[in-house]
Coordinates of C-alpha atoms in Angstrom, one line a residue:
Chain A
M600 CA 3.0 23.2 -18.2
A601 CA 4.9 25.2 -15.8
L602 CA 5.4 23.5 -12.5
N603 CA 5.4 25.2 -9.1
N604 CA 8.4 23.7 -7.6
P605 CA 10.0 26.1 -4.7
N606 CA 13.3 23.9 -4.3
P607 CA 14.1 23.0 -8.2
M608 CA 17.4 21.8 -7.1
G609 CA 16.9 19.5 -4.1
P610 CA 16.0 17.7 -1.8
W611 CA 15.0 15.4 -4.4
K612 CA 17.1 13.0 -6.6
I613 CA 16.1 10.1 -9.1
T614 CA 18.4 8.3 -11.4
V615 CA 16.4 6.1 -13.8
Y616 CA 17.2 3.2 -16.6
D617 CA 16.1 2.8 -19.8
Q618 CA 16.2 -1.1 -19.1
E619 CA 15.0 -3.5 -16.1
N620 CA 17.3 -4.6 -13.5
F621 CA 19.0 -1.0 -13.3
Q622 CA 20.5 -1.8 -16.7
G623 CA 20.8 0.0 -20.2
K624 CA 20.9 3.6 -20.4
R625 CA 21.1 5.6 -17.4
L626 CA 19.8 9.5 -16.0
E627 CA 19.7 11.4 -13.1
F628 CA 17.3 14.0 -12.1
T629 CA 17.2 16.6 -9.4
S630 CA 13.6 18.6 -10.7
A631 CA 11.1 17.5 -12.9
C632 CA 11.4 15.6 -16.0
Q633 CA 8.4 16.6 -18.5
N634 CA 8.9 13.7 -21.4
I635 CA 11.9 11.1 -20.8
M636 CA 11.8 10.5 -24.4
E637 CA 13.9 14.1 -25.0
C638 CA 16.7 12.7 -23.3
G639 CA 16.8 10.6 -25.8
V640 CA 15.1 7.2 -23.6
D641 CA 12.1 5.9 -24.8
N642 CA 10.9 4.5 -21.5
I643 CA 11.6 4.1 -17.8
R644 CA 12.0 0.3 -17.1
S645 CA 14.0 0.9 -13.7
L646 CA 14.9 3.5 -10.9
K647 CA 16.5 4.4 -7.7
A648 CA 14.8 7.3 -6.0
L649 CA 17.5 8.2 -3.4
Q650 CA 18.3 10.8 -1.0
N651 CA 20.5 13.9 -2.5
I652 CA 23.7 13.5 -0.4
T653 CA 24.8 17.3 -1.4
H654 CA 21.9 18.5 1.2
M655 CA 23.0 18.0 4.7
T656 CA 19.6 18.4 6.4
Y657 CA 17.9 14.8 5.7
R658 CA 14.4 15.0 4.0
E659 CA 12.1 13.0 2.7
N660 CA 12.7 12.2 -1.3
I661 CA 9.2 11.6 -2.9
W662 CA 8.9 11.5 -6.6
A663 CA 5.2 11.0 -8.8
G664 CA 5.5 9.5 -11.5
Y665 CA 3.3 9.4 -14.7
E666 CA 2.3 7.4 -17.5
H667 CA 2.3 9.7 -20.2
S668 CA 4.3 13.2 -20.9
S669 CA 3.2 16.5 -18.9
F670 CA 2.6 14.6 -15.8
C671 CA -0.6 13.0 -17.2
G672 CA -2.0 9.3 -17.6
Q673 CA -1.7 6.9 -14.4
Q674 CA -0.2 7.8 -11.3
F675 CA 2.5 6.1 -9.2
V676 CA 4.0 7.4 -5.9
L677 CA 7.9 6.6 -5.6
E678 CA 8.9 6.9 -1.8
R679 CA 12.5 6.5 -1.3
G680 CA 14.0 3.2 -2.3
E681 CA 15.2 0.9 -6.0
Y682 CA 12.5 0.0 -8.4
P683 CA 13.8 -2.9 -10.0
H684 CA 10.3 -3.0 -13.1
W685 CA 7.3 -1.7 -13.3
E686 CA 5.6 -4.2 -11.0
S687 CA 7.4 -2.5 -8.3
W688 CA 6.0 0.9 -8.2
S689 CA 2.4 -0.1 -9.9
G690 CA -0.3 -1.1 -7.8
S691 CA -2.5 -2.3 -10.4
N692 CA -2.0 -4.8 -13.3
A693 CA -5.6 -4.2 -14.2
Y694 CA -4.8 -2.0 -16.8
H695 CA -1.2 -3.5 -17.8
I696 CA 0.5 -0.6 -19.7
E697 CA 4.5 -0.3 -18.5
R698 CA 5.4 2.9 -19.3
M699 CA 6.5 6.0 -17.6
M700 CA 7.2 9.3 -19.6
S701 CA 7.2 11.4 -16.6
F702 CA 7.9 12.8 -13.5
R703 CA 8.4 15.6 -10.7
P704 CA 9.2 15.6 -7.4
I705 CA 5.9 16.2 -4.6
C706 CA 5.8 18.9 -2.1
S707 CA 5.0 17.4 1.1
A708 CA 3.5 18.4 4.5
N709 CA 5.0 17.0 7.8
H710 CA 2.8 13.5 8.2
K711 CA 1.1 14.6 11.7
E712 CA 0.5 18.2 10.0
S713 CA -1.3 17.0 6.5
K714 CA -4.9 17.2 7.0
M715 CA -8.0 16.7 4.1
V716 CA -11.3 16.5 4.3
L717 CA -13.5 14.5 2.3
F718 CA -17.3 14.5 1.4
E719 CA -20.3 12.2 0.4
K720 CA -21.6 14.1 -2.6
E721 CA -19.3 16.4 -5.6
N722 CA -19.2 20.3 -5.0
F723 CA -17.9 19.7 -1.2
M724 CA -21.6 19.1 -0.4
G725 CA -23.3 16.2 1.9
R726 CA -22.0 14.8 4.8
Q727 CA -18.1 15.3 5.3
W728 CA -15.0 13.7 7.5
E729 CA -11.9 15.2 8.4
I730 CA -9.2 12.8 8.3
N731 CA -5.1 13.4 9.5
D732 CA -3.7 10.3 9.5
D733 CA -3.7 7.1 7.4
Y734 CA -6.9 4.9 6.4
P735 CA -6.1 1.6 5.0
S736 CA -10.1 1.0 4.5
L737 CA -12.3 3.9 3.9
Q738 CA -15.3 1.5 5.3
A739 CA -13.2 0.4 8.3
M740 CA -13.2 3.9 9.2
G741 CA -16.7 4.5 9.3
W742 CA -17.5 6.1 5.7
G743 CA -20.7 4.3 4.7
N744 CA -20.2 3.6 1.0
N745 CA -17.4 2.7 -1.5
E746 CA -17.0 6.4 -2.8
I747 CA -16.2 10.0 -2.0
G748 CA -18.1 12.9 -3.6
S749 CA -15.3 15.7 -3.3
M750 CA -12.2 16.3 -1.5
Q751 CA -10.3 19.2 0.1
V752 CA -6.7 18.7 1.2
Q753 CA -6.0 21.6 3.5
S754 CA -2.3 20.5 4.0
G755 CA 0.5 18.4 2.6
S756 CA 0.2 15.9 -0.3
W757 CA -1.8 12.3 -0.4
V758 CA -1.9 9.5 -1.4
C759 CA -5.4 7.9 -2.7
Y760 CA -5.8 4.0 -3.9
Q761 CA -8.5 2.9 -5.3
F762 CA -9.0 -1.0 -2.9
P763 CA -8.5 -1.0 0.5
G764 CA -5.4 -1.8 1.7
Y765 CA -3.7 0.9 -0.6
R766 CA -3.8 -0.9 -3.4
G767 CA -4.9 -0.9 -7.3
Y768 CA -4.5 2.9 -9.3
Q769 CA -3.2 5.8 -7.4
Y770 CA -4.2 9.4 -7.3
I771 CA -2.0 12.0 -5.5
M772 CA -3.5 15.1 -4.1
E773 CA -2.1 18.0 -3.2
C774 CA -3.2 21.4 -1.4
D775 CA -0.6 23.2 -3.7
R776 CA -2.1 22.1 -6.9
H777 CA -6.0 23.0 -7.8
G778 CA -5.7 24.8 -4.3
G779 CA -6.1 21.7 -3.0
E780 CA -9.4 21.7 -4.1
Y781 CA -11.1 18.0 -6.0
K782 CA -14.4 18.9 -6.7
H783 CA -16.0 15.6 -8.8
Y784 CA -14.4 12.7 -8.9
R785 CA -13.1 13.2 -12.6
E786 CA -10.7 15.7 -11.2
W787 CA -8.5 12.7 -9.5
G788 CA -9.4 10.3 -12.0
S789 CA -11.9 7.5 -10.1
H790 CA -12.9 6.6 -6.9
A791 CA -10.7 5.8 -3.7
Q792 CA -11.3 3.6 -0.9
S793 CA -7.9 3.9 1.1
F794 CA -6.0 6.9 2.2
R795 CA -2.7 7.9 2.9
G796 CA -0.6 11.2 4.1
R797 CA 2.8 11.8 3.1
R798 CA 5.3 12.3 5.9
F799 CA 8.0 14.6 5.1
Y800 CA 11.3 14.1 7.6
Q801 CA 13.5 16.9 8.5
Chain B
M344 CA -3.8 -27.2 11.1
A345 CA -4.9 -25.4 14.8
L346 CA -5.8 -22.3 14.7
N347 CA -5.3 -20.3 17.8
N348 CA -8.4 -18.4 17.0
P349 CA -9.1 -16.7 20.6
N350 CA -12.7 -15.6 19.2
P351 CA -14.2 -17.9 16.3
M352 CA -17.8 -16.5 15.9
G353 CA -16.6 -13.0 15.4
P354 CA -16.5 -10.5 15.0
W355 CA -14.6 -11.6 11.3
K356 CA -17.0 -12.1 8.6
I357 CA -16.2 -12.7 5.2
T358 CA -18.4 -13.3 1.8
V359 CA -16.3 -15.0 -1.0
Y360 CA -18.0 -15.3 -4.4
D361 CA -16.4 -17.9 -6.9
Q362 CA -16.9 -15.6 -10.0
E363 CA -15.7 -12.0 -10.2
N364 CA -17.9 -9.0 -9.9
F365 CA -19.3 -10.5 -6.7
Q366 CA -20.9 -13.0 -8.8
G367 CA -21.4 -16.9 -9.2
K368 CA -21.3 -19.2 -5.7
R369 CA -21.6 -17.2 -3.0
L370 CA -20.5 -18.6 0.9
E371 CA -20.2 -17.0 4.4
F372 CA -17.7 -17.2 6.7
T373 CA -17.1 -16.4 10.4
S374 CA -13.5 -18.0 11.3
A375 CA -11.1 -19.8 9.1
C376 CA -11.0 -21.8 5.9
Q377 CA -8.4 -24.1 5.2
N378 CA -9.3 -25.3 2.1
I379 CA -12.5 -23.7 -0.6
M380 CA -12.2 -26.5 -2.4
E381 CA -14.0 -28.5 0.5
C382 CA -17.0 -26.1 -0.2
G383 CA -17.4 -26.9 -3.3
V384 CA -15.7 -23.7 -4.6
D385 CA -12.5 -24.2 -7.0
N386 CA -11.0 -20.8 -6.3
I387 CA -12.4 -17.0 -4.8
R388 CA -12.3 -14.9 -7.8
S389 CA -13.8 -11.7 -5.9
L390 CA -14.6 -11.2 -2.0
K391 CA -15.8 -8.7 0.4
A392 CA -14.6 -8.4 3.7
L393 CA -17.6 -6.9 6.1
Q394 CA -18.5 -6.0 9.2
N395 CA -19.9 -8.7 11.5
I396 CA -23.3 -6.7 12.6
T397 CA -24.5 -9.1 15.4
H398 CA -21.6 -7.5 17.7
M399 CA -22.3 -4.4 18.8
T400 CA -19.0 -3.3 20.0
Y401 CA -17.0 -1.8 16.5
R402 CA -14.0 -3.8 15.9
E403 CA -12.1 -4.1 12.4
N404 CA -12.5 -7.1 10.4
I405 CA -9.1 -8.1 8.6
W406 CA -8.3 -11.3 7.3
A407 CA -5.2 -13.0 5.0
G408 CA -6.0 -14.0 2.5
Y409 CA -3.4 -17.6 1.2
E410 CA -2.7 -18.6 -2.8
H411 CA -2.8 -22.0 -1.7
S412 CA -5.0 -24.4 0.9
S413 CA -3.3 -24.8 4.5
F414 CA -2.5 -20.7 4.7
C415 CA 0.5 -21.6 2.4
G416 CA 2.1 -19.7 0.0
Q417 CA 1.4 -16.0 -1.3
Q418 CA -0.3 -13.8 1.4
F419 CA -2.9 -11.0 0.7
V420 CA -4.0 -9.3 3.6
L421 CA -7.5 -8.2 3.1
E422 CA -9.1 -4.9 4.6
R423 CA -12.4 -4.5 5.5
G424 CA -13.9 -3.5 1.7
E425 CA -15.2 -5.1 -1.4
Y426 CA -12.9 -7.1 -4.0
P427 CA -13.9 -7.1 -7.2
H428 CA -11.1 -9.5 -8.7
W429 CA -7.8 -10.9 -8.0
E430 CA -6.1 -7.8 -9.0
S431 CA -7.4 -5.4 -6.1
W432 CA -6.1 -7.8 -3.3
S433 CA -2.9 -8.8 -5.3
G434 CA -0.2 -5.9 -4.3
S435 CA 2.4 -7.6 -7.0
N436 CA 1.7 -9.0 -10.7
A437 CA 5.1 -10.1 -10.8
Y438 CA 4.2 -13.8 -9.9
H439 CA 0.2 -13.7 -11.4
I440 CA -1.4 -16.5 -10.2
E441 CA -4.8 -15.8 -9.7
R442 CA -5.6 -18.1 -6.9
M443 CA -6.6 -17.6 -3.6
M444 CA -7.3 -21.4 -1.6
S445 CA -7.4 -20.2 2.2
F446 CA -7.9 -17.7 4.6
R447 CA -8.3 -16.6 7.8
P448 CA -8.9 -13.9 10.6
I449 CA -6.1 -11.7 11.6
C450 CA -5.5 -11.0 15.4
S451 CA -4.4 -7.1 15.7
A452 CA -3.5 -5.1 18.3
N453 CA -4.2 -1.3 18.7
H454 CA -2.5 0.4 16.2
K455 CA -0.8 2.1 18.7
E456 CA 0.8 -0.2 20.9
S457 CA 1.8 -2.5 17.9
K458 CA 5.4 -3.0 18.3
M459 CA 8.0 -4.7 15.9
V460 CA 11.8 -4.7 16.3
L461 CA 14.2 -5.3 12.7
F462 CA 17.5 -6.7 12.9
E463 CA 20.2 -6.4 10.6
K464 CA 21.7 -10.2 10.2
E465 CA 19.8 -13.0 10.9
N466 CA 18.7 -14.5 14.6
F467 CA 18.0 -11.2 16.0
M468 CA 21.9 -10.2 15.3
G469 CA 23.4 -6.7 14.4
R470 CA 21.8 -2.8 14.5
Q471 CA 18.5 -3.2 15.6
W472 CA 15.6 -0.5 15.4
E473 CA 12.0 -1.1 17.0
I474 CA 9.5 0.8 14.8
N475 CA 6.0 1.5 16.3
D476 CA 4.2 2.9 13.4
D477 CA 3.9 2.5 9.4
Y478 CA 7.0 3.3 7.2
P479 CA 6.5 3.2 3.7
S480 CA 10.4 3.1 2.9
L481 CA 12.7 1.5 4.6
Q482 CA 15.4 3.6 3.6
A483 CA 13.7 6.7 4.1
M484 CA 13.2 5.8 7.6
G485 CA 16.7 5.4 7.8
W486 CA 18.0 1.9 7.5
G487 CA 21.3 1.3 5.5
N488 CA 20.7 -1.2 3.3
N489 CA 17.3 -3.2 1.0
E490 CA 16.9 -6.3 3.5
I491 CA 16.0 -7.1 7.3
G492 CA 17.5 -10.2 8.6
S493 CA 15.0 -10.7 11.2
M494 CA 12.4 -9.5 12.4
Q495 CA 10.7 -10.1 16.2
V496 CA 7.0 -8.9 16.4
Q497 CA 6.4 -8.0 20.2
S498 CA 2.9 -6.7 19.6
G499 CA -0.2 -6.9 17.4
S500 CA 0.6 -7.8 13.8
W501 CA 2.4 -6.1 10.8
V502 CA 2.0 -6.2 7.1
C503 CA 5.2 -6.4 5.5
Y504 CA 6.0 -5.2 1.1
Q505 CA 8.4 -6.4 -0.7
F506 CA 8.5 -3.1 -2.2
P507 CA 8.4 0.6 -1.1
G508 CA 5.1 2.7 -0.7
Y509 CA 3.5 -1.2 0.6
R510 CA 3.8 -2.6 -2.9
G511 CA 4.8 -6.2 -4.1
Y512 CA 4.4 -9.9 -2.2
Q513 CA 3.0 -9.1 1.3
Y514 CA 4.0 -10.6 4.5
I515 CA 1.9 -11.2 7.7
M516 CA 3.6 -10.7 10.6
E517 CA 2.0 -11.6 13.9
C518 CA 3.0 -11.5 17.4
D519 CA 1.1 -14.3 18.4
R520 CA 2.4 -17.0 15.5
H521 CA 5.9 -18.5 15.7
G522 CA 6.3 -16.4 19.5
G523 CA 6.6 -13.4 17.3
E524 CA 9.8 -14.2 16.2
Y525 CA 11.4 -14.2 12.5
K526 CA 14.9 -15.3 12.7
H527 CA 16.2 -15.6 8.8
Y528 CA 14.2 -14.2 5.6
R529 CA 12.8 -17.7 4.6
E530 CA 10.7 -17.6 8.0
W531 CA 8.6 -14.7 6.0
G532 CA 9.0 -15.2 2.6
S533 CA 11.4 -12.9 1.2
H534 CA 12.7 -9.4 1.4
A535 CA 10.6 -6.2 2.8
Q536 CA 11.2 -2.8 2.1
S537 CA 8.0 -1.0 3.8
F538 CA 6.1 -1.7 6.5
R539 CA 2.3 -1.5 8.5
G540 CA 1.4 -1.9 11.8
R541 CA -2.6 -3.6 11.9
R542 CA -4.9 -1.2 13.1
F543 CA -7.8 -2.4 15.1
Y544 CA -10.4 0.0 16.6
Q545 CA -12.9 -1.3 19.0

């Protein structure tokens, strides 16, 4: 899978461990990893998403982790910080398979410039709603029901969540993937009820 | 326990069920419930946090749920929306006891007016940092380590989370509880790594 990574050497840096609590085999990455098994590790059980200090400009360090190799399966947004076990990055325990096999940096926009349009029906039809801020509840922002038909990411990257309050499954939506167009819930995985624009400091 | 609820009849409304997926015995509340067992229900297994439509003014409907009676134990912030099972409101599965026994409305401030000061050490000592926006990562906002010594909520209500990205245990911090002062991590329960000001629309 070809990755459209405009800056493969940073500002990203991630350290992963094959045991919980930052124990066991330790590997460092500054760009995407398509299959951790190719690095001699059977699974990622803890990690640290760090600032790459070789970069003088302070920029945000955000990664997306995936359940399967080649960036497939359940998605996990990894903000900068330390994650001692699977529960610390997973927002859901309904589907409890403790596996992270691939990861990649997310290209973000300045939080204030992130913009997305939600549509009531698939294929960008029906009522529409432009959002440019975080919304912990779809219903509280004025949306009539629990479902989104389609979405168009116009700027930046967004994280959508299965349940209100940024809980449950996570779905990463990016303006530079699929041309920012998510025509049907199959294209992001399921339904979403809360939205969070990605921040990017520099 | 006396509750300082300035508006006991609304705008809050919550419907709870004693079975998952909105099944079983159903109860409606417009104010706090100190012990659900006193209503003949052994546990809450699904719920809907709804807008109270008898109020013409649109205001946000936010509740705090608790693991034990009398608002004790693990805390769960309940944004407006539907929660079909325990996993949908819990942000952590490290301590997996599927219990919600009491709940109460949260008094919020306008999101833009929410303000909190973080202190490096307990008793409001050491380096301090004023925040008035959501921060998904303590480290990314410039905080040097993973821990907060003490916190002072100057306006509104905040939700602090154990892990970055609004995951793990939730800690509700309110300006009208403890006088907004949380001197030691024992007073909020544990360490926190991300912060989210409560929104309030009207």
